[in-house]
Short mmCIF file of C-alpha atoms in Angstrom, two decimals:
data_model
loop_
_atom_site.label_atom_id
_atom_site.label_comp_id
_atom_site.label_asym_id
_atom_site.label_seq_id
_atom_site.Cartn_x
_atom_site.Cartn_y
_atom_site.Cartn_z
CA UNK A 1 115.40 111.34 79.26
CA UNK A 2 116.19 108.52 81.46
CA UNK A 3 113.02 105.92 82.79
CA UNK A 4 112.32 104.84 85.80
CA UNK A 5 115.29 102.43 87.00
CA UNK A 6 115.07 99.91 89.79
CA UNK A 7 117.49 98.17 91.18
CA UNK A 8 118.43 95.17 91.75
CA UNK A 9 116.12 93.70 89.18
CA UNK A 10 116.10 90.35 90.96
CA UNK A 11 116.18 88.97 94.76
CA UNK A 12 116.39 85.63 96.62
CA UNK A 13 116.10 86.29 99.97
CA UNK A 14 114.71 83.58 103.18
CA UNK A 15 111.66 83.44 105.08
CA UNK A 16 112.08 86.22 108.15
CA UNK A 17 114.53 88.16 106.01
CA UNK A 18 114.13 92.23 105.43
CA UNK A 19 114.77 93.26 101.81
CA UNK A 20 115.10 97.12 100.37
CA UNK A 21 114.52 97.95 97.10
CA UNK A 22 115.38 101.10 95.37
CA UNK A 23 113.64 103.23 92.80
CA UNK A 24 114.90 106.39 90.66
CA UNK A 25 111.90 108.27 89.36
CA UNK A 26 112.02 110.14 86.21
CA UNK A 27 114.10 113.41 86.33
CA UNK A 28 111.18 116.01 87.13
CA UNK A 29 109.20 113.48 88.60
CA UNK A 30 108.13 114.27 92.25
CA UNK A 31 105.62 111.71 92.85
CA UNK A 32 106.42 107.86 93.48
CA UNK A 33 104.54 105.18 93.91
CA UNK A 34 104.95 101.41 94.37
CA UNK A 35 102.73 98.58 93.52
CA UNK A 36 103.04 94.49 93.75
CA UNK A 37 102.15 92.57 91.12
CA UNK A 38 101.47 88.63 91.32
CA UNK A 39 99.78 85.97 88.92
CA UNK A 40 96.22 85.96 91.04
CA UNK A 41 96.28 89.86 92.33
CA UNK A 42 97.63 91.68 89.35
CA UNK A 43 98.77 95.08 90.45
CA UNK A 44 98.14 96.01 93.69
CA UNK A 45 98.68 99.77 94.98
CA UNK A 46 101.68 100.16 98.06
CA UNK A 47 101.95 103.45 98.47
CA UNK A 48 102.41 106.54 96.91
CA UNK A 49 105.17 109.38 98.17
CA UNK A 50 105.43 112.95 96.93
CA UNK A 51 107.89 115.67 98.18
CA UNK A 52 109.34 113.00 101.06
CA UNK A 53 105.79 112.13 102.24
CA UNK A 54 103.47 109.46 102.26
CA UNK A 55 100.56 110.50 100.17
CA UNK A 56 98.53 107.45 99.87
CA UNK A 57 98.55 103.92 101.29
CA UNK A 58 97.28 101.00 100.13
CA UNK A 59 96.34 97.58 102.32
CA UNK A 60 99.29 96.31 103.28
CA UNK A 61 100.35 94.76 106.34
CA UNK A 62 103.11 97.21 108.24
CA UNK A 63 105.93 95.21 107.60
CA UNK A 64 105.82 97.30 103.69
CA UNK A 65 106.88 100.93 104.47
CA UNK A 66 108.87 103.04 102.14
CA UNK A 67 110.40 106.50 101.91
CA UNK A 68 111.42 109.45 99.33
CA UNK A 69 114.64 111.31 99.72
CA UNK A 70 115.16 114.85 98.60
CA UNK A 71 116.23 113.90 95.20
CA UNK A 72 112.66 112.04 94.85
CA UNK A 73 114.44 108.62 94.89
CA UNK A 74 112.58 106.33 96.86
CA UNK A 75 113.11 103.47 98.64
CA UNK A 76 110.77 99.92 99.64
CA UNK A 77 111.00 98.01 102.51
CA UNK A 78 109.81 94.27 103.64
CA UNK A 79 110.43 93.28 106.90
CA UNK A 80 109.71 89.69 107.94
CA UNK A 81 109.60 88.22 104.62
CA UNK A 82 107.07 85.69 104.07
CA UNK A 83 106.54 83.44 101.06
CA UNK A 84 103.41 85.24 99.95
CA UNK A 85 105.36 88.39 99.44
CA UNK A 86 106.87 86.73 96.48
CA UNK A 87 106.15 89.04 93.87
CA UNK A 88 107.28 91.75 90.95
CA UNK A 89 107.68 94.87 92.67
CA UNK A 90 106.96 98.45 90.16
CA UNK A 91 107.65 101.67 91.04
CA UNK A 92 106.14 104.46 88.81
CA UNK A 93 106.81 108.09 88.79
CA UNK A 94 104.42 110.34 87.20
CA UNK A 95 104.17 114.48 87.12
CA UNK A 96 100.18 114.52 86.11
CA UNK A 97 97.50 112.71 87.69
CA UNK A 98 96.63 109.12 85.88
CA UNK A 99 99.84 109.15 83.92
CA UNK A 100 102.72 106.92 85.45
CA UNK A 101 105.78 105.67 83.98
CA UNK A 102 107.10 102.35 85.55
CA UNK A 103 109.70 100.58 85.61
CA UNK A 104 111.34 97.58 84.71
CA UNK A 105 110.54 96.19 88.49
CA UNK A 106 112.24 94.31 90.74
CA UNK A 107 111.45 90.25 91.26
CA UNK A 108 111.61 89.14 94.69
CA UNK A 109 112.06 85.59 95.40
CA UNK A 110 110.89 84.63 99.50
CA UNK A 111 112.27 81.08 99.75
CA UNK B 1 84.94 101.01 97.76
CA UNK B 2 86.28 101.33 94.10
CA UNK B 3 87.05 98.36 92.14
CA UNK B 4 87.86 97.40 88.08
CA UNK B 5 86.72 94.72 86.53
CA UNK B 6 88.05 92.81 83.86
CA UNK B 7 86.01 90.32 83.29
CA UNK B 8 88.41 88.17 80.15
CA UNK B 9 91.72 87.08 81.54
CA UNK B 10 92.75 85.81 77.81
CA UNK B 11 91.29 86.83 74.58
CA UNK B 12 92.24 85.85 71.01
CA UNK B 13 91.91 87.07 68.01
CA UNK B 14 92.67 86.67 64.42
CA UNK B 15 94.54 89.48 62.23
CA UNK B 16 92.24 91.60 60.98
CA UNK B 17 88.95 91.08 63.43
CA UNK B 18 87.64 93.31 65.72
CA UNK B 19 88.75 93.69 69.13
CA UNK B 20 87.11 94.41 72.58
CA UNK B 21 88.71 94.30 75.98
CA UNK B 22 86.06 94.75 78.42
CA UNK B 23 86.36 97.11 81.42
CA UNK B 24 83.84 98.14 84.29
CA UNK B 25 84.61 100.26 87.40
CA UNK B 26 82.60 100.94 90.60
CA UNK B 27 83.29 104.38 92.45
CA UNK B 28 81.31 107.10 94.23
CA UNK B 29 83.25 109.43 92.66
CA UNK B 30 84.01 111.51 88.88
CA UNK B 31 85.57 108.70 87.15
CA UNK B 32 89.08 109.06 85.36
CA UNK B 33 89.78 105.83 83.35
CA UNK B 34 92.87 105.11 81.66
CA UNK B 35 94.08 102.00 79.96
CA UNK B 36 97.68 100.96 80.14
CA UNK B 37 99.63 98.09 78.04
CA UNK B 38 102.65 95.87 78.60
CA UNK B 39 104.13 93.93 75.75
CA UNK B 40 106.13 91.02 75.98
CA UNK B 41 109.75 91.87 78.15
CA UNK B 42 108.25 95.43 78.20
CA UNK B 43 107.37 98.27 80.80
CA UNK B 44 103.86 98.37 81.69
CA UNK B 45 103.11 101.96 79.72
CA UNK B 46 100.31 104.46 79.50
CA UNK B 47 97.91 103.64 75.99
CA UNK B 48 95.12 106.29 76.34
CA UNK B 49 93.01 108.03 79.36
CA UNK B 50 89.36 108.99 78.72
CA UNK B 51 90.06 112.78 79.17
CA UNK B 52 91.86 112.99 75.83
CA UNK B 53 89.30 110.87 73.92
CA UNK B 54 92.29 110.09 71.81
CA UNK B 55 92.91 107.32 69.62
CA UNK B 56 96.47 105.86 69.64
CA UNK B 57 97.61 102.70 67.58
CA UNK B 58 94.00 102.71 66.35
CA UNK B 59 92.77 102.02 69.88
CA UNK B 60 89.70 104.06 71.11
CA UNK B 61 87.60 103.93 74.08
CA UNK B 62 84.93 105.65 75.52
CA UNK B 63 83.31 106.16 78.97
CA UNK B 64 80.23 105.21 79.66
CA UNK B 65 78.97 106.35 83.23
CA UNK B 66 75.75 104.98 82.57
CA UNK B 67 76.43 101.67 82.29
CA UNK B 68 80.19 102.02 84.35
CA UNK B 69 82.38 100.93 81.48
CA UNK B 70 85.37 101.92 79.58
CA UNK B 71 86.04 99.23 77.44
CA UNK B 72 88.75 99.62 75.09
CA UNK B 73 88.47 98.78 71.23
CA UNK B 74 90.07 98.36 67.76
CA UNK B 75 88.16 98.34 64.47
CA UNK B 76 91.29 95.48 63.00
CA UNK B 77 93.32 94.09 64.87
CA UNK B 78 97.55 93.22 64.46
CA UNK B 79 99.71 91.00 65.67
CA UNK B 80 101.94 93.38 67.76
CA UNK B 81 98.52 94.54 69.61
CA UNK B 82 99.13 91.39 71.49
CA UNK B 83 99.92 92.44 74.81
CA UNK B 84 98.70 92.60 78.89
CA UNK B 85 96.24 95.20 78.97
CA UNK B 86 95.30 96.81 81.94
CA UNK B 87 91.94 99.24 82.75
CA UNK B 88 92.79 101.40 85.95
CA UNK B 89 90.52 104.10 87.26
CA UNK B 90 92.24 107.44 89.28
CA UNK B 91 90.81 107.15 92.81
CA UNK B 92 91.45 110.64 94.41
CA UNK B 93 90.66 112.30 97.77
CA UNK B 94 92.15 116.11 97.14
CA UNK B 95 95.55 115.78 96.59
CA UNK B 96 96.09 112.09 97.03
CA UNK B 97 95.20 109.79 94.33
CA UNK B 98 96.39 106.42 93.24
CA UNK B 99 95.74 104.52 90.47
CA UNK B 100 93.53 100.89 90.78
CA UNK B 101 94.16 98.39 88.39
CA UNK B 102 92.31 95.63 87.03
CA UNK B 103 93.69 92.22 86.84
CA UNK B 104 94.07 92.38 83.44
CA UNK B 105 93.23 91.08 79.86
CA UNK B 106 96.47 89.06 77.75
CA UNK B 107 95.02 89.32 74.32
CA UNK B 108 96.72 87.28 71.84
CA UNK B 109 96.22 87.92 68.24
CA UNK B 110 96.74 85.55 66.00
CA UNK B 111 97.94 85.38 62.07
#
């Protein structure tokens, strides 16, 4: 069975940019959901999506939103990039409560 | 509000010593407490939840409400325990739940 793949795996982009990043769950997997890891925060919760809709949301500024397609791929977005959103972003799928696979993450560069 | 603590950022270790990586929560709620682990150039993976009171790679831990801990352990410890490990309590409100992470423990043991 396939993991969790995100793509792209890395990302430069400039202050004021928007970036998406894309996440394929775990064939089965319904439920989605994104976290940002960083040096001083460690992982921080996003949001989570299940069936196409926001389940959960974590304390983020509205410039992170996100959304899950049919096929339960999801996708993040960051609008007005600032230098503090520098960060490894993880997606996880899961199918029971607790237990999330993640992937390999994508590492976004603000500059 | 729900929080995990990890108090020891780094923690080392020789071969064959005991090992404890500390974990306390706060939440109003029935605690479920899993510890996850990410080896070096490694996905962040599942170790053991609470629920299962399992043991896997010789790692146990156990809840203790009382005194709000789940702190993970290992009678001897080996040199490819060394890892990012990573308490995280459920937090759920019905159907929504996420998962809240600690910052973290690297524990490094040595030969």
């Amino acid at each position: 069975k396939a993991g969790v793949t995100q793509t792209p795996r890395y990302l430069i982009k400039t202050r004021g940019q928007q970036v998406t990043l894309s996440c394929s769950p775990i064939s089965g997997h319904r439920s989605v959901s994104w976290y940002q890891q960083t040096p001083g925060q460690g992982l921080q919760f996003l949001f989570e999506y299940f069936s196409e809709t926001q389940r959960n949301k974590g304390n983020f500024p509205g410039r992170f939103s996100g959304r899950q397609f049919s096929n339960s791929r999801s996708e993040m977005n960051v609008s007005t990039l600032e230098l503090g959103d520098s960060a490894l972003y993880l997606c996880a799928s899961s199918l029971s409560r607790g237990e999330a696979f993640f992937g390999q993450g994508t590492r976004l560069t603000v500059v | 509000a729900q929080r995990v603590t990890q108090p020891e950022k780094l923690l080392s270790v020789f071969k064959g010593a005991p090992v404890e990586l500390k974990c306390n929560y706060s939440y109003s709620g029935s605690p479920e407490l899993f510890w996850y682990v990410q080896y070096s150039r490694q996905r962040l993976q599942l170790l053991l939840r609470h629920i299962s009171r399992e043991s896997i790679k010789g790692f146990t831990a156990d809840l203790n409400k009382g005194e709000t801990s789940f702190h993970l352990k290992k009678p001897f410890a080996q040199e490819e325990d060394s890892a990012m490990y990573y308490c995280a309590l459920l937090v759920s409100g019905g159907s929504n739940y996420k998962l809240t992470f600690g910052k973290g423990t690297l524990l490094t043991v040595n030969p």
